[in-house]
One Martini backbone bead per residue (centre of mass of N, CA, C, O) as a GRO file, in nm:
protein
  139
    1MET     BB    1   2.170   4.911  11.506
    2ILE     BB    2   2.274   4.760  11.769
    3ALA     BB    3   2.276   5.005  11.938
    4ASP     BB    4   1.961   5.010  11.964
    5PHE     BB    5   1.905   4.720  12.049
    6CYS     BB    6   2.083   4.736  12.325
    7TYR     BB    7   1.998   5.084  12.435
    8GLY     BB    8   1.673   5.140  12.340
    9ALA     BB    9   1.523   4.956  12.552
   10PRO     BB   10   1.629   5.068  12.817
   11MET     BB   11   1.550   5.339  12.769
   12ALA     BB   12   1.258   5.300  12.746
   13ALA     BB   13   1.196   5.189  13.014
   14LYS     BB   14   1.303   5.420  13.173
   15LYS     BB   15   1.114   5.576  13.093
   16ALA     BB   16   0.878   5.477  13.157
   17GLU     BB   17   0.952   5.429  13.477
   18GLN     BB   18   0.943   5.729  13.537
   19ALA     BB   19   0.633   5.803  13.422
   20LEU     BB   20   0.543   5.635  13.677
   21VAL     BB   21   0.725   5.811  13.896
   22ASP     BB   22   0.561   6.069  13.866
   23GLN     BB   23   0.290   5.991  13.887
   24TRP     BB   24   0.294   5.887  14.178
   25ARG     BB   25   0.364   6.204  14.246
   26ASP     BB   26   0.146   6.339  14.169
   27ILE     BB   27  -0.036   6.209  14.304
   28LEU     BB   28   0.080   6.293  14.613
   29ALA     BB   29   0.050   6.585  14.540
   30LEU     BB   30  -0.288   6.576  14.519
   31HIS     BB   31  -0.334   6.491  14.800
   32ALA     BB   32  -0.202   6.678  14.971
   33ARG     BB   33  -0.363   6.900  14.901
   34THR     BB   34  -0.652   6.834  14.956
   35GLN     BB   35  -0.626   6.755  15.243
   36CYS     BB   36  -0.521   7.052  15.313
   37GLU     BB   37  -0.808   7.168  15.218
   38LEU     BB   38  -0.974   7.024  15.385
   39ASP     BB   39  -0.853   7.095  15.704
   40ARG     BB   40  -0.943   7.367  15.643
   41ALA     BB   41  -1.246   7.357  15.593
   42LEU     BB   42  -1.298   7.211  15.873
   43HIS     BB   43  -1.192   7.367  16.105
   44GLN     BB   44  -1.426   7.544  16.156
   45HIS     BB   45  -1.623   7.274  16.252
   46GLY     BB   46  -1.399   7.065  16.418
   47LEU     BB   47  -1.221   6.932  16.180
   48CYS     BB   48  -1.112   6.683  15.969
   49ALA     BB   49  -1.075   6.471  15.745
   50SER     BB   50  -1.094   6.221  15.882
   51ASP     BB   51  -1.343   6.282  16.027
   52PHE     BB   52  -1.515   6.293  15.810
   53GLU     BB   53  -1.503   6.054  15.701
   54VAL     BB   54  -1.645   5.891  15.916
   55LEU     BB   55  -1.882   6.011  15.897
   56ASP     BB   56  -1.938   5.943  15.614
   57VAL     BB   57  -1.952   5.655  15.639
   58LEU     BB   58  -2.163   5.623  15.866
   59ALA     BB   59  -2.385   5.801  15.686
   60GLY     BB   60  -2.391   5.566  15.436
   61GLY     BB   61  -2.417   5.311  15.616
   62SER     BB   62  -2.682   5.364  15.817
   63ALA     BB   63  -2.872   5.319  15.575
   64ARG     BB   64  -2.787   5.013  15.535
   65SER     BB   65  -2.755   4.885  15.866
   66GLY     BB   66  -2.918   5.086  16.013
   67SER     BB   67  -2.708   5.244  16.270
   68SER     BB   68  -2.427   5.079  16.193
   69LEU     BB   69  -2.072   5.029  16.261
   70ARG     BB   70  -1.825   4.846  16.240
   71VAL     BB   71  -1.479   4.900  16.277
   72GLN     BB   72  -1.386   4.670  16.042
   73GLU     BB   73  -1.562   4.870  15.837
   74ILE     BB   74  -1.423   5.132  15.832
   75SER     BB   75  -1.132   5.037  15.812
   76GLU     BB   76  -1.173   4.996  15.494
   77ARG     BB   77  -1.259   5.281  15.405
   78VAL     BB   78  -1.019   5.371  15.578
   79HIS     BB   79  -0.694   5.538  15.581
   80LEU     BB   80  -0.597   5.360  15.885
   81SER     BB   81  -0.497   5.292  16.170
   82GLN     BB   82  -0.637   5.097  16.432
   83SER     BB   83  -0.512   5.308  16.617
   84ALA     BB   84  -0.587   5.571  16.507
   85LEU     BB   85  -0.899   5.503  16.458
   86SER     BB   86  -0.993   5.484  16.757
   87ARG     BB   87  -0.870   5.761  16.856
   88LEU     BB   88  -1.116   5.909  16.642
   89ILE     BB   89  -1.337   5.767  16.787
   90ALA     BB   90  -1.291   5.873  17.089
   91ARG     BB   91  -1.309   6.182  16.994
   92LEU     BB   92  -1.576   6.173  16.839
   93GLU     BB   93  -1.733   6.078  17.124
   94LYS     BB   94  -1.623   6.315  17.325
   95ASP     BB   95  -1.790   6.513  17.101
   96GLY     BB   96  -2.072   6.354  17.055
   97LEU     BB   97  -2.062   6.242  16.720
   98VAL     BB   98  -2.045   5.965  16.851
   99GLU     BB   99  -2.130   5.605  16.913
  100ARG     BB  100  -2.068   5.312  17.144
  101CYS     BB  101  -2.083   4.959  17.132
  102MET     BB  102  -2.169   4.659  17.143
  103CYS     BB  103  -2.220   4.379  16.957
  104PRO     BB  104  -2.485   4.203  16.927
  105GLN     BB  105  -2.357   3.921  16.802
  106ASP     BB  106  -2.083   4.026  16.904
  107ARG     BB  107  -1.911   4.061  17.196
  108ARG     BB  108  -1.628   4.160  17.054
  109GLY     BB  109  -1.754   4.353  16.917
  110VAL     BB  110  -1.775   4.698  16.744
  111VAL     BB  111  -1.997   4.977  16.735
  112VAL     BB  112  -2.072   5.252  16.525
  113ALA     BB  113  -2.243   5.579  16.565
  114LEU     BB  114  -2.448   5.843  16.485
  115THR     BB  115  -2.546   6.114  16.623
  116ALA     BB  116  -2.700   6.364  16.589
  117ARG     BB  117  -2.494   6.573  16.602
  118GLY     BB  118  -2.318   6.392  16.372
  119ARG     BB  119  -2.537   6.451  16.134
  120ALA     BB  120  -2.567   6.743  16.145
  121LEU     BB  121  -2.272   6.818  16.061
  122HIS     BB  122  -2.244   6.632  15.810
  123GLY     BB  123  -2.450   6.785  15.658
  124GLU     BB  124  -2.302   7.088  15.697
  125VAL     BB  125  -2.016   6.996  15.562
  126LEU     BB  126  -2.067   6.834  15.295
  127PRO     BB  127  -2.067   7.040  15.090
  128LEU     BB  128  -1.814   7.158  15.130
  129GLN     BB  129  -1.623   6.896  15.091
  130ARG     BB  130  -1.738   6.863  14.768
  131ALA     BB  131  -1.623   7.149  14.682
  132VAL     BB  132  -1.321   7.054  14.727
  133LEU     BB  133  -1.293   6.819  14.551
  134THR     BB  134  -1.444   6.971  14.367
  135ARG     BB  135  -1.175   7.168  14.277
  136MET     BB  136  -0.901   6.961  14.308
  137LEU     BB  137  -1.040   6.695  14.080
  138THR     BB  138  -1.128   6.885  13.854
  139ASN     BB  139  -1.027   6.972  13.512
   0.00000   0.00000   0.00000
């Protein structure tokens, strides 16, 4: 009885802790598999999953905020460092999918908008991306 009291609680806590660690690792593995599947599916369109995420955020944001989003607003919605996001936006701009300009309300800020080409590509690959998500994330 005393042994259960002394050793049972820590053992139960260890099991609960291990269950959390196992759950976390399952989430990471699912994310990695899904990211790879998205990259594979989008590659034929010249995009990776992160490229699509930025296009998707802009496509959703454009309808709401007029025609563009500040880089800061994009960074709040995608999981990239500021420098990685800046490089990605520069690459998308070079490919003619987005355009950058100074924020009219705050000249220190930069806004990004989809071009017609970016909007068309987003519309073309959206069903593909959603199909991958459905396949990977529904049980």
